[in-house]
Amino acid sequence: MTSSHDAINAFQQRFAADPDFVVRAPGRVNLIGEHTDYNDGFVLPMAIDRAIWIALRPRTDQQVNVVSLDLDRSASFGLADLRHEGASWIEYVKGVAWALLGAGYQLTGWEGVLTGDVPRGAGLSSSAAVELATARAFQAVSGFAWDPPAMALLSQKAENQWVGMNCGIMDQMISAAGEADHALLIDCRSLQTTSVPLPHGTVAVILDTSTRRGLVDSAYNERRAQCEAAARYFGVPALRDVSLERFEAEAGGLDEVTLRRARHIITENARTVAAADAMARGDASEMGRLMDASHASMRDDFEISGPELNVMVDCARQAPGCFGARMTGGGFAGCAVALVQADRADEFAARVSADYEAATGLTPAIYISVASNGASVEELR
Ligand code: GLA
């Protein structure tokens, strides 16, 4: 796994000097509450022990120079003259600079090395981790106060308006505000967070199907539009405001597809709040049951699962020590997540890996994960 030492060593090799800071921002896995964030609803993610690291030092000329170790590329831009230059990784860094400047932050330039071990395109929020690491890097050299929700909102703005991906707030918020050993119940309307430990004796296991899909953005935007249409039908700002009772009484006038989309969001919000309660009580069986129900809702009503994700979830449920499993993240490909008895996690992983490979011919990646803290900085001077 990547660590601060990898980023520091790479900086020393590249710049023949020591960095002043090393920042870290984690990826995330969402335990339950999918596509609810842009409906002003609830999500229950945890920050994971895989992260993006930047080792850096300030510059005095308003330039930002970044080396991406993993992509073997470098890029630079001037803070006084931000311009789009195609769809490249540096646009995430530039977008955060743009959002911070737009919000009135006085920024200092920097140079650094970026590296990490959040798999890209897997649904574990490598882009949000790059954004929050960038925000932390600017904070470290520019010296403004670190406010996790404000930084999450500006990073989301960078992704929405600079990069052009219309995501909700979940990924940036958990990368900014995650808490070691806890998942966070996030109210995506108020941005209030409640930290909830995993049930005693359980772990979250991430199951990467090794599938990646293109054209995910268009399906994502289509789901958003369908949810917005449903909210208009009910005359509310967001589906968050529709109770299950009201939905059942009044949904009859919706077309069949929009009805199923809305049903996923409304039931998923209820499941997410119930899941946080179950976790707080240490009720792993109930948490697992809610995860299973969430998967069915995403597969049948929201239609964002995929064949390999469904196979993975089935394999997980049949493996030893599993309380429940579901696909996680935006959907269609990437990862599932399972809640597993900690002392059977190795056995679980070996069995799922063998069964999934036998069923699909694909080799999965399996991570037994530990909940970590949100974006942080270490001063080395
Ligand atoms: C992606 C988006 C998030 C959220 C999830 C689905 O990860 O970036 O904002 O909508 O999909 O829950």
mmCIF file of C-alpha atoms and ligand atoms in Angstrom:
data_model
loop_
_atom_site.group_PDB
_atom_site.id
_atom_site.type_symbol
_atom_site.label_atom_id
_atom_site.label_comp_id
_atom_site.label_asym_id
_atom_site.label_seq_id
_atom_site.Cartn_x
_atom_site.Cartn_y
_atom_site.Cartn_z
ATOM 1 C CA MET A 1 0.000 0.000 0.000
ATOM 2 C CA THR A 2 1.080 3.569 -0.643
ATOM 3 C CA SER A 3 2.209 5.631 2.333
ATOM 4 C CA SER A 4 3.465 9.130 3.083
ATOM 5 C CA HIS A 5 7.009 7.739 2.657
ATOM 6 C CA ASP A 6 6.376 6.925 -1.004
ATOM 7 C CA ALA A 7 5.305 10.493 -1.681
ATOM 8 C CA ILE A 8 8.183 11.947 0.357
ATOM 9 C CA ASN A 9 10.794 9.708 -1.314
ATOM 10 C CA ALA A 10 9.495 10.552 -4.764
ATOM 11 C CA PHE A 11 9.617 14.267 -3.912
ATOM 12 C CA GLN A 12 13.220 13.964 -2.716
ATOM 13 C CA GLN A 13 14.242 12.198 -5.906
ATOM 14 C CA ARG A 14 12.455 14.664 -8.135
ATOM 15 C CA PHE A 15 13.408 17.915 -6.423
ATOM 16 C CA ALA A 16 16.638 16.931 -4.611
ATOM 17 C CA ALA A 17 15.207 18.498 -1.457
ATOM 18 C CA ASP A 18 12.803 17.661 1.354
ATOM 19 C CA PRO A 19 9.108 18.558 1.013
ATOM 20 C CA ASP A 20 7.569 20.962 3.551
ATOM 21 C CA PHE A 21 4.289 19.062 3.801
ATOM 22 C CA VAL A 22 2.678 15.788 2.958
ATOM 23 C CA VAL A 23 -1.110 15.689 2.629
ATOM 24 C CA ARG A 24 -3.413 12.694 2.475
ATOM 25 C CA ALA A 25 -7.048 12.390 1.360
ATOM 26 C CA PRO A 26 -8.822 9.012 1.413
ATOM 27 C CA GLY A 27 -11.058 7.207 -1.045
ATOM 28 C CA ARG A 28 -14.335 5.886 0.313
ATOM 29 C CA VAL A 29 -16.724 2.993 0.276
ATOM 30 C CA ASN A 30 -20.416 3.646 0.675
ATOM 31 C CA LEU A 31 -22.100 1.126 2.977
ATOM 32 C CA ILE A 32 -25.632 2.183 2.011
ATOM 33 C CA GLY A 33 -27.516 5.193 0.573
ATOM 34 C CA GLU A 34 -26.878 5.203 -3.169
ATOM 35 C CA HIS A 35 -27.841 8.102 -5.460
ATOM 36 C CA THR A 36 -29.608 9.653 -2.472
ATOM 37 C CA ASP A 37 -27.048 12.468 -2.102
ATOM 38 C CA TYR A 38 -28.312 14.583 -5.013
ATOM 39 C CA ASN A 39 -31.858 14.013 -3.743
ATOM 40 C CA ASP A 40 -30.924 15.855 -0.520
ATOM 41 C CA GLY A 41 -31.094 12.522 1.313
ATOM 42 C CA PHE A 42 -28.896 10.319 3.525
ATOM 43 C CA VAL A 43 -25.720 8.348 2.822
ATOM 44 C CA LEU A 44 -23.567 6.130 5.061
ATOM 45 C CA PRO A 45 -20.026 5.972 3.652
ATOM 46 C CA MET A 46 -16.693 5.395 5.360
ATOM 47 C CA ALA A 47 -13.295 6.778 4.373
ATOM 48 C CA ILE A 48 -10.952 3.870 3.579
ATOM 49 C CA ASP A 49 -7.301 3.078 4.155
ATOM 50 C CA ARG A 50 -6.490 3.815 0.516
ATOM 51 C CA ALA A 51 -5.691 7.392 -0.304
ATOM 52 C CA ILE A 52 -4.095 10.040 -2.502
ATOM 53 C CA TRP A 53 -0.906 11.584 -1.120
ATOM 54 C CA ILE A 54 0.861 14.791 -2.182
ATOM 55 C CA ALA A 55 4.330 15.739 -0.894
ATOM 56 C CA LEU A 56 4.893 19.425 -1.614
ATOM 57 C CA ARG A 57 6.583 22.734 -0.915
ATOM 58 C CA PRO A 58 5.379 26.273 -1.621
ATOM 59 C CA ARG A 59 6.507 28.378 -4.577
ATOM 60 C CA THR A 60 6.702 32.144 -4.646
ATOM 61 C CA ASP A 61 5.581 32.684 -8.256
ATOM 62 C CA GLN A 62 1.887 31.640 -8.251
ATOM 63 C CA GLN A 63 2.724 28.528 -10.263
ATOM 64 C CA VAL A 64 1.476 25.030 -9.457
ATOM 65 C CA ASN A 65 3.676 22.173 -10.731
ATOM 66 C CA VAL A 66 2.531 18.621 -10.098
ATOM 67 C CA VAL A 67 4.117 15.288 -10.911
ATOM 68 C CA SER A 68 1.732 12.321 -11.004
ATOM 69 C CA LEU A 69 3.903 9.394 -10.031
ATOM 70 C CA ASP A 70 1.339 6.754 -10.962
ATOM 71 C CA LEU A 71 0.583 8.194 -14.403
ATOM 72 C CA ASP A 72 4.233 9.147 -14.975
ATOM 73 C CA ARG A 73 3.173 12.614 -16.109
ATOM 74 C CA SER A 74 3.761 16.154 -14.952
ATOM 75 C CA ALA A 75 1.693 19.275 -15.507
ATOM 76 C CA SER A 76 1.699 22.892 -14.394
ATOM 77 C CA PHE A 77 -0.475 25.980 -14.447
ATOM 78 C CA GLY A 78 -0.442 29.558 -13.214
ATOM 79 C CA LEU A 79 -2.965 30.637 -10.591
ATOM 80 C CA ALA A 80 -3.460 33.965 -12.360
ATOM 81 C CA ASP A 81 -4.417 32.338 -15.642
ATOM 82 C CA LEU A 82 -6.548 29.205 -15.221
ATOM 83 C CA ARG A 83 -7.648 27.616 -18.484
ATOM 84 C CA HIS A 84 -9.171 24.276 -19.432
ATOM 85 C CA GLU A 85 -6.741 22.070 -21.319
ATOM 86 C CA GLY A 86 -8.685 18.947 -22.246
ATOM 87 C CA ALA A 87 -9.775 16.062 -20.051
ATOM 88 C CA SER A 88 -6.661 15.350 -18.047
ATOM 89 C CA TRP A 89 -5.973 14.475 -14.398
ATOM 90 C CA ILE A 90 -4.556 17.973 -13.818
ATOM 91 C CA GLU A 91 -8.029 19.462 -14.412
ATOM 92 C CA TYR A 92 -9.076 18.080 -10.989
ATOM 93 C CA VAL A 93 -6.212 19.996 -9.378
ATOM 94 C CA LYS A 94 -6.870 23.132 -11.444
ATOM 95 C CA GLY A 95 -10.624 22.922 -10.775
ATOM 96 C CA VAL A 96 -10.042 23.010 -7.025
ATOM 97 C CA ALA A 97 -7.748 26.037 -7.429
ATOM 98 C CA TRP A 98 -10.477 27.694 -9.514
ATOM 99 C CA ALA A 99 -13.180 26.964 -6.901
ATOM 100 C CA LEU A 100 -11.009 28.168 -3.995
ATOM 101 C CA LEU A 101 -10.073 31.391 -5.824
ATOM 102 C CA GLY A 102 -13.721 31.937 -6.751
ATOM 103 C CA ALA A 103 -14.666 31.675 -3.074
ATOM 104 C CA GLY A 104 -12.135 34.389 -2.210
ATOM 105 C CA TYR A 105 -9.261 32.309 -0.809
ATOM 106 C CA GLN A 106 -5.792 33.826 -1.303
ATOM 107 C CA LEU A 107 -3.694 31.037 -2.753
ATOM 108 C CA THR A 108 0.035 30.377 -2.785
ATOM 109 C CA GLY A 109 1.511 28.211 -5.557
ATOM 110 C CA TRP A 110 3.315 24.940 -4.872
ATOM 111 C CA GLU A 111 5.173 22.054 -6.437
ATOM 112 C CA GLY A 112 4.778 18.456 -5.481
ATOM 113 C CA VAL A 113 4.443 14.796 -6.226
ATOM 114 C CA LEU A 114 1.038 13.083 -6.246
ATOM 115 C CA THR A 115 0.650 9.363 -5.728
ATOM 116 C CA GLY A 116 -1.883 6.953 -4.293
ATOM 117 C CA ASP A 117 -3.531 3.574 -4.161
ATOM 118 C CA VAL A 118 -7.232 4.276 -4.717
ATOM 119 C CA PRO A 119 -8.050 2.236 -7.831
ATOM 120 C CA ARG A 120 -9.351 4.519 -10.603
ATOM 121 C CA GLY A 121 -12.835 4.056 -12.043
ATOM 122 C CA ALA A 122 -13.721 1.435 -9.429
ATOM 123 C CA GLY A 123 -16.363 3.443 -7.561
ATOM 124 C CA LEU A 124 -14.056 4.241 -4.621
ATOM 125 C CA SER A 125 -13.857 7.990 -5.333
ATOM 126 C CA SER A 126 -10.318 8.442 -6.522
ATOM 127 C CA SER A 127 -11.339 11.802 -8.045
ATOM 128 C CA ALA A 128 -12.761 13.149 -4.797
ATOM 129 C CA ALA A 129 -9.551 12.024 -3.071
ATOM 130 C CA VAL A 130 -7.466 13.980 -5.618
ATOM 131 C CA GLU A 131 -9.699 17.032 -5.078
ATOM 132 C CA LEU A 132 -9.492 16.945 -1.280
ATOM 133 C CA ALA A 133 -5.747 16.277 -1.335
ATOM 134 C CA THR A 134 -5.423 19.333 -3.585
ATOM 135 C CA ALA A 135 -7.547 21.460 -1.249
ATOM 136 C CA ARG A 136 -5.384 20.296 1.676
ATOM 137 C CA ALA A 137 -2.226 21.130 -0.284
ATOM 138 C CA PHE A 138 -3.448 24.682 -0.951
ATOM 139 C CA GLN A 139 -4.504 25.021 2.679
ATOM 140 C CA ALA A 140 -1.055 23.892 3.883
ATOM 141 C CA VAL A 141 0.922 26.383 1.785
ATOM 142 C CA SER A 142 -1.603 29.255 1.906
ATOM 143 C CA GLY A 143 -2.411 28.967 5.601
ATOM 144 C CA PHE A 144 -6.186 29.436 5.628
ATOM 145 C CA ALA A 145 -8.433 27.592 8.111
ATOM 146 C CA TRP A 146 -9.487 24.035 7.240
ATOM 147 C CA ASP A 147 -13.266 23.609 7.249
ATOM 148 C CA PRO A 148 -14.192 20.096 5.999
ATOM 149 C CA PRO A 149 -17.774 20.804 4.759
ATOM 150 C CA ALA A 150 -16.687 24.040 3.021
ATOM 151 C CA MET A 151 -13.773 22.244 1.343
ATOM 152 C CA ALA A 152 -16.082 19.391 0.307
ATOM 153 C CA LEU A 153 -18.550 21.836 -1.270
ATOM 154 C CA LEU A 154 -15.805 23.662 -3.184
ATOM 155 C CA SER A 155 -14.320 20.368 -4.389
ATOM 156 C CA GLN A 156 -17.767 19.278 -5.548
ATOM 157 C CA LYS A 157 -18.101 22.618 -7.349
ATOM 158 C CA ALA A 158 -14.764 21.947 -9.075
ATOM 159 C CA GLU A 159 -16.001 18.558 -10.234
ATOM 160 C CA ASN A 160 -19.446 19.858 -11.310
ATOM 161 C CA GLN A 161 -18.391 23.059 -13.006
ATOM 162 C CA TRP A 162 -14.735 22.680 -13.986
ATOM 163 C CA VAL A 163 -14.476 18.953 -14.738
ATOM 164 C CA GLY A 164 -18.129 18.711 -15.837
ATOM 165 C CA MET A 165 -19.278 15.673 -13.817
ATOM 166 C CA ASN A 166 -22.561 16.402 -12.099
ATOM 167 C CA CYS A 167 -21.895 14.405 -8.890
ATOM 168 C CA GLY A 168 -23.536 14.888 -5.501
ATOM 169 C CA ILE A 169 -21.748 15.780 -2.254
ATOM 170 C CA MET A 170 -21.122 12.330 -0.732
ATOM 171 C CA ASP A 171 -17.631 11.541 -2.030
ATOM 172 C CA GLN A 172 -16.088 14.918 -1.271
ATOM 173 C CA MET A 173 -17.776 15.104 2.116
ATOM 174 C CA ILE A 174 -16.511 11.725 3.345
ATOM 175 C CA SER A 175 -13.000 12.316 1.966
ATOM 176 C CA ALA A 176 -12.967 15.626 3.865
ATOM 177 C CA ALA A 177 -14.652 14.579 7.093
ATOM 178 C CA GLY A 178 -14.158 10.808 7.500
ATOM 179 C CA GLU A 179 -13.428 9.427 10.947
ATOM 180 C CA ALA A 180 -11.191 6.486 11.859
ATOM 181 C CA ASP A 181 -13.104 3.320 12.823
ATOM 182 C CA HIS A 182 -16.449 4.897 11.919
ATOM 183 C CA ALA A 183 -18.827 5.327 9.034
ATOM 184 C CA LEU A 184 -20.572 8.711 8.759
ATOM 185 C CA LEU A 185 -24.297 9.156 8.392
ATOM 186 C CA ILE A 186 -24.407 12.310 6.268
ATOM 187 C CA ASP A 187 -27.532 14.388 5.849
ATOM 188 C CA CYS A 188 -26.812 15.688 2.353
ATOM 189 C CA ARG A 189 -29.172 18.639 2.816
ATOM 190 C CA SER A 190 -27.744 20.085 6.039
ATOM 191 C CA LEU A 191 -24.318 18.385 5.763
ATOM 192 C CA GLN A 192 -24.696 17.315 9.373
ATOM 193 C CA THR A 193 -22.749 14.163 10.122
ATOM 194 C CA THR A 194 -23.192 11.493 12.776
ATOM 195 C CA SER A 195 -20.372 9.019 13.236
ATOM 196 C CA VAL A 196 -21.379 5.402 13.658
ATOM 197 C CA PRO A 197 -18.968 2.541 14.419
ATOM 198 C CA LEU A 198 -19.238 -0.716 12.493
ATOM 199 C CA PRO A 199 -20.981 -3.420 14.565
ATOM 200 C CA HIS A 200 -18.498 -5.003 16.978
ATOM 201 C CA GLY A 201 -16.610 -7.890 15.379
ATOM 202 C CA THR A 202 -17.437 -6.957 11.773
ATOM 203 C CA VAL A 203 -15.448 -5.499 8.875
ATOM 204 C CA ALA A 204 -16.379 -3.944 5.553
ATOM 205 C CA VAL A 205 -14.911 -5.926 2.675
ATOM 206 C CA ILE A 206 -14.578 -4.238 -0.714
ATOM 207 C CA LEU A 207 -15.082 -6.558 -3.672
ATOM 208 C CA ASP A 208 -13.756 -5.126 -6.930
ATOM 209 C CA THR A 209 -15.283 -6.955 -9.901
ATOM 210 C CA SER A 210 -12.375 -5.714 -12.093
ATOM 211 C CA THR A 211 -14.944 -4.304 -14.522
ATOM 212 C CA ARG A 212 -14.937 -0.664 -15.633
ATOM 213 C CA ARG A 213 -17.559 1.024 -17.821
ATOM 214 C CA GLY A 214 -17.496 4.057 -20.063
ATOM 215 C CA LEU A 215 -20.564 6.259 -20.601
ATOM 216 C CA VAL A 216 -21.375 6.126 -16.898
ATOM 217 C CA ASP A 217 -21.809 9.909 -16.788
ATOM 218 C CA SER A 218 -24.736 9.894 -19.197
ATOM 219 C CA ALA A 219 -26.566 7.181 -17.212
ATOM 220 C CA TYR A 220 -25.847 9.156 -14.026
ATOM 221 C CA ASN A 221 -27.278 12.358 -15.495
ATOM 222 C CA GLU A 222 -30.308 10.475 -16.765
ATOM 223 C CA ARG A 223 -31.006 9.132 -13.242
ATOM 224 C CA ARG A 224 -30.646 12.640 -11.833
ATOM 225 C CA ALA A 225 -33.129 14.006 -14.365
ATOM 226 C CA GLN A 226 -35.629 11.238 -13.560
ATOM 227 C CA CYS A 227 -35.368 11.980 -9.837
ATOM 228 C CA GLU A 228 -35.863 15.693 -10.479
ATOM 229 C CA ALA A 229 -38.926 14.956 -12.616
ATOM 230 C CA ALA A 230 -40.370 12.855 -9.780
ATOM 231 C CA ALA A 231 -39.724 15.644 -7.262
ATOM 232 C CA ARG A 232 -41.554 18.093 -9.552
ATOM 233 C CA TYR A 233 -44.500 15.689 -9.757
ATOM 234 C CA PHE A 234 -44.750 15.676 -5.961
ATOM 235 C CA GLY A 235 -44.216 19.464 -5.849
ATOM 236 C CA VAL A 236 -41.199 19.268 -3.503
ATOM 237 C CA PRO A 237 -37.608 20.561 -3.784
ATOM 238 C CA ALA A 238 -36.164 17.027 -3.658
ATOM 239 C CA LEU A 239 -37.310 13.409 -3.196
ATOM 240 C CA ARG A 240 -35.989 13.656 0.364
ATOM 241 C CA ASP A 241 -39.264 15.432 1.117
ATOM 242 C CA VAL A 242 -41.549 12.576 0.047
ATOM 243 C CA SER A 243 -42.468 10.047 2.745
ATOM 244 C CA LEU A 244 -43.067 6.409 1.885
ATOM 245 C CA GLU A 245 -46.746 6.861 2.850
ATOM 246 C CA ARG A 246 -47.171 9.797 0.501
ATOM 247 C CA PHE A 247 -45.326 7.966 -2.251
ATOM 248 C CA GLU A 248 -47.598 4.944 -1.926
ATOM 249 C CA ALA A 249 -50.731 7.069 -1.913
ATOM 250 C CA GLU A 250 -49.831 9.366 -4.821
ATOM 251 C CA ALA A 251 -47.252 7.700 -7.096
ATOM 252 C CA GLY A 252 -49.947 6.245 -9.386
ATOM 253 C CA GLY A 253 -49.733 9.199 -11.789
ATOM 254 C CA LEU A 254 -46.031 8.683 -12.536
ATOM 255 C CA ASP A 255 -44.896 6.743 -15.571
ATOM 256 C CA GLU A 256 -43.603 3.283 -14.715
ATOM 257 C CA VAL A 257 -39.864 4.026 -15.001
ATOM 258 C CA THR A 258 -39.976 7.292 -13.039
ATOM 259 C CA LEU A 259 -42.053 5.551 -10.376
ATOM 260 C CA ARG A 260 -39.392 2.871 -9.902
ATOM 261 C CA ARG A 261 -36.584 5.464 -9.816
ATOM 262 C CA ALA A 262 -38.428 7.451 -7.138
ATOM 263 C CA ARG A 263 -39.239 4.286 -5.179
ATOM 264 C CA HIS A 264 -35.544 3.431 -4.985
ATOM 265 C CA ILE A 265 -34.631 6.855 -3.609
ATOM 266 C CA ILE A 266 -37.469 7.016 -1.086
ATOM 267 C CA THR A 267 -36.962 3.485 0.241
ATOM 268 C CA GLU A 268 -33.151 3.875 0.169
ATOM 269 C CA ASN A 269 -33.340 6.981 2.354
ATOM 270 C CA ALA A 270 -35.392 5.038 4.896
ATOM 271 C CA ARG A 271 -32.997 2.070 4.725
ATOM 272 C CA THR A 272 -29.985 4.326 5.241
ATOM 273 C CA VAL A 273 -31.367 5.938 8.391
ATOM 274 C CA ALA A 274 -32.407 2.474 9.649
ATOM 275 C CA ALA A 275 -28.917 1.125 8.845
ATOM 276 C CA ALA A 276 -27.233 3.819 10.934
ATOM 277 C CA ASP A 277 -29.561 2.862 13.808
ATOM 278 C CA ALA A 278 -28.805 -0.830 13.369
ATOM 279 C CA MET A 279 -25.061 -0.162 13.355
ATOM 280 C CA ALA A 280 -25.301 2.019 16.447
ATOM 281 C CA ARG A 281 -27.085 -0.878 18.201
ATOM 282 C CA GLY A 282 -24.417 -3.300 16.948
ATOM 283 C CA ASP A 283 -27.048 -5.233 15.000
ATOM 284 C CA ALA A 284 -24.989 -6.714 12.159
ATOM 285 C CA SER A 285 -27.795 -8.989 10.943
ATOM 286 C CA GLU A 286 -30.196 -6.096 10.459
ATOM 287 C CA MET A 287 -27.484 -4.018 8.774
ATOM 288 C CA GLY A 288 -26.804 -6.926 6.416
ATOM 289 C CA ARG A 289 -30.491 -7.338 5.640
ATOM 290 C CA LEU A 290 -30.744 -3.640 4.734
ATOM 291 C CA MET A 291 -27.680 -3.913 2.478
ATOM 292 C CA ASP A 292 -29.268 -6.864 0.670
ATOM 293 C CA ALA A 293 -32.522 -4.930 0.219
ATOM 294 C CA SER A 294 -30.577 -1.927 -1.068
ATOM 295 C CA HIS A 295 -28.922 -4.079 -3.720
ATOM 296 C CA ALA A 296 -32.272 -5.430 -4.911
ATOM 297 C CA SER A 297 -33.618 -1.881 -5.153
ATOM 298 C CA MET A 298 -30.610 -0.709 -7.192
ATOM 299 C CA ARG A 299 -30.801 -3.758 -9.445
ATOM 300 C CA ASP A 300 -34.552 -3.731 -10.081
ATOM 301 C CA ASP A 301 -35.832 -0.193 -9.483
ATOM 302 C CA PHE A 302 -32.909 2.142 -10.131
ATOM 303 C CA GLU A 303 -31.277 -0.208 -12.658
ATOM 304 C CA ILE A 304 -27.666 0.721 -11.932
ATOM 305 C CA SER A 305 -26.225 -2.686 -11.174
ATOM 306 C CA GLY A 306 -24.467 -4.836 -13.760
ATOM 307 C CA PRO A 307 -24.086 -8.566 -14.429
ATOM 308 C CA GLU A 308 -20.672 -8.872 -12.750
ATOM 309 C CA LEU A 309 -21.829 -6.829 -9.745
ATOM 310 C CA ASN A 310 -24.830 -9.143 -9.352
ATOM 311 C CA VAL A 311 -22.609 -12.227 -9.556
ATOM 312 C CA MET A 312 -20.216 -10.725 -6.997
ATOM 313 C CA VAL A 313 -23.033 -9.931 -4.572
ATOM 314 C CA ASP A 314 -24.402 -13.494 -4.923
ATOM 315 C CA CYS A 315 -20.951 -14.985 -4.324
ATOM 316 C CA ALA A 316 -20.502 -12.786 -1.242
ATOM 317 C CA ARG A 317 -23.821 -13.797 0.282
ATOM 318 C CA GLN A 318 -22.944 -17.488 -0.042
ATOM 319 C CA ALA A 319 -19.483 -17.089 1.499
ATOM 320 C CA PRO A 320 -18.744 -17.732 5.196
ATOM 321 C CA GLY A 321 -19.317 -14.932 7.704
ATOM 322 C CA CYS A 322 -21.337 -12.626 5.395
ATOM 323 C CA PHE A 323 -24.147 -10.520 6.906
ATOM 324 C CA GLY A 324 -25.089 -8.751 3.667
ATOM 325 C CA ALA A 325 -23.714 -7.357 0.413
ATOM 326 C CA ARG A 326 -24.519 -4.758 -2.222
ATOM 327 C CA MET A 327 -22.982 -2.892 -5.120
ATOM 328 C CA THR A 328 -21.502 0.442 -4.057
ATOM 329 C CA GLY A 329 -20.940 3.814 -5.731
ATOM 330 C CA GLY A 330 -22.306 5.165 -8.992
ATOM 331 C CA GLY A 331 -23.013 1.724 -10.447
ATOM 332 C CA PHE A 332 -22.765 -0.445 -13.581
ATOM 333 C CA ALA A 333 -19.239 -1.701 -12.784
ATOM 334 C CA GLY A 334 -16.547 -1.431 -10.160
ATOM 335 C CA CYS A 335 -17.075 -2.562 -6.593
ATOM 336 C CA ALA A 336 -19.480 -4.246 -4.240
ATOM 337 C CA VAL A 337 -19.202 -4.109 -0.455
ATOM 338 C CA ALA A 338 -20.022 -6.755 2.134
ATOM 339 C CA LEU A 339 -20.384 -6.670 5.906
ATOM 340 C CA VAL A 340 -18.457 -9.654 7.217
ATOM 341 C CA GLN A 341 -17.614 -11.291 10.534
ATOM 342 C CA ALA A 342 -14.070 -10.050 11.247
ATOM 343 C CA ASP A 343 -12.647 -13.405 12.318
ATOM 344 C CA ARG A 344 -13.872 -15.016 9.097
ATOM 345 C CA ALA A 345 -12.819 -12.243 6.722
ATOM 346 C CA ASP A 346 -9.830 -14.102 5.238
ATOM 347 C CA GLU A 347 -11.875 -17.224 4.678
ATOM 348 C CA PHE A 348 -14.650 -15.068 3.187
ATOM 349 C CA ALA A 349 -12.251 -13.318 0.803
ATOM 350 C CA ALA A 350 -10.694 -16.576 -0.424
ATOM 351 C CA ARG A 351 -14.075 -18.135 -1.095
ATOM 352 C CA VAL A 352 -15.561 -15.110 -2.892
ATOM 353 C CA SER A 353 -12.446 -14.736 -4.986
ATOM 354 C CA ALA A 354 -12.555 -18.377 -6.138
ATOM 355 C CA ASP A 355 -16.321 -18.418 -6.756
ATOM 356 C CA TYR A 356 -16.339 -15.102 -8.655
ATOM 357 C CA GLU A 357 -13.440 -16.142 -10.837
ATOM 358 C CA ALA A 358 -15.077 -19.494 -11.579
ATOM 359 C CA ALA A 359 -18.343 -17.772 -12.532
ATOM 360 C CA THR A 360 -16.966 -14.916 -14.653
ATOM 361 C CA GLY A 361 -13.402 -15.758 -15.663
ATOM 362 C CA LEU A 362 -12.358 -12.426 -14.104
ATOM 363 C CA THR A 363 -9.884 -12.040 -11.253
ATOM 364 C CA PRO A 364 -11.351 -9.782 -8.555
ATOM 365 C CA ALA A 365 -9.447 -7.575 -6.115
ATOM 366 C CA ILE A 366 -10.595 -7.875 -2.516
ATOM 367 C CA TYR A 367 -9.760 -5.376 0.224
ATOM 368 C CA ILE A 368 -10.595 -5.902 3.871
ATOM 369 C CA SER A 369 -10.857 -2.256 4.799
ATOM 370 C CA VAL A 370 -10.368 -0.158 7.859
ATOM 371 C CA ALA A 371 -12.211 3.163 8.256
ATOM 372 C CA SER A 372 -9.745 6.043 8.215
ATOM 373 C CA ASN A 373 -9.697 9.773 8.927
ATOM 374 C CA GLY A 374 -10.560 12.421 6.336
ATOM 375 C CA ALA A 375 -8.092 14.724 4.577
ATOM 376 C CA SER A 376 -5.071 15.551 6.747
ATOM 377 C CA VAL A 377 -1.731 17.309 6.562
ATOM 378 C CA GLU A 378 1.604 16.554 8.152
ATOM 379 C CA GLU A 379 4.099 19.399 8.447
ATOM 380 C CA LEU A 380 7.680 18.261 7.903
ATOM 381 C CA ARG A 381 9.620 21.503 8.255
HETATM 382 C C1 GLA B 1 -21.028 8.838 -7.447
HETATM 383 C C2 GLA B 1 -21.238 10.318 -7.154
HETATM 384 C C3 GLA B 1 -21.847 10.520 -5.776
HETATM 385 C C4 GLA B 1 -23.078 9.652 -5.569
HETATM 386 C C5 GLA B 1 -22.783 8.214 -5.983
HETATM 387 C C6 GLA B 1 -24.026 7.349 -5.938
HETATM 388 O O1 GLA B 1 -20.044 8.325 -6.579
HETATM 389 O O2 GLA B 1 -20.012 11.007 -7.241
HETATM 390 O O3 GLA B 1 -22.145 11.879 -5.580
HETATM 391 O O4 GLA B 1 -24.182 10.176 -6.257
HETATM 392 O O5 GLA B 1 -22.243 8.124 -7.276
HETATM 393 O O6 GLA B 1 -24.477 7.201 -4.655
#
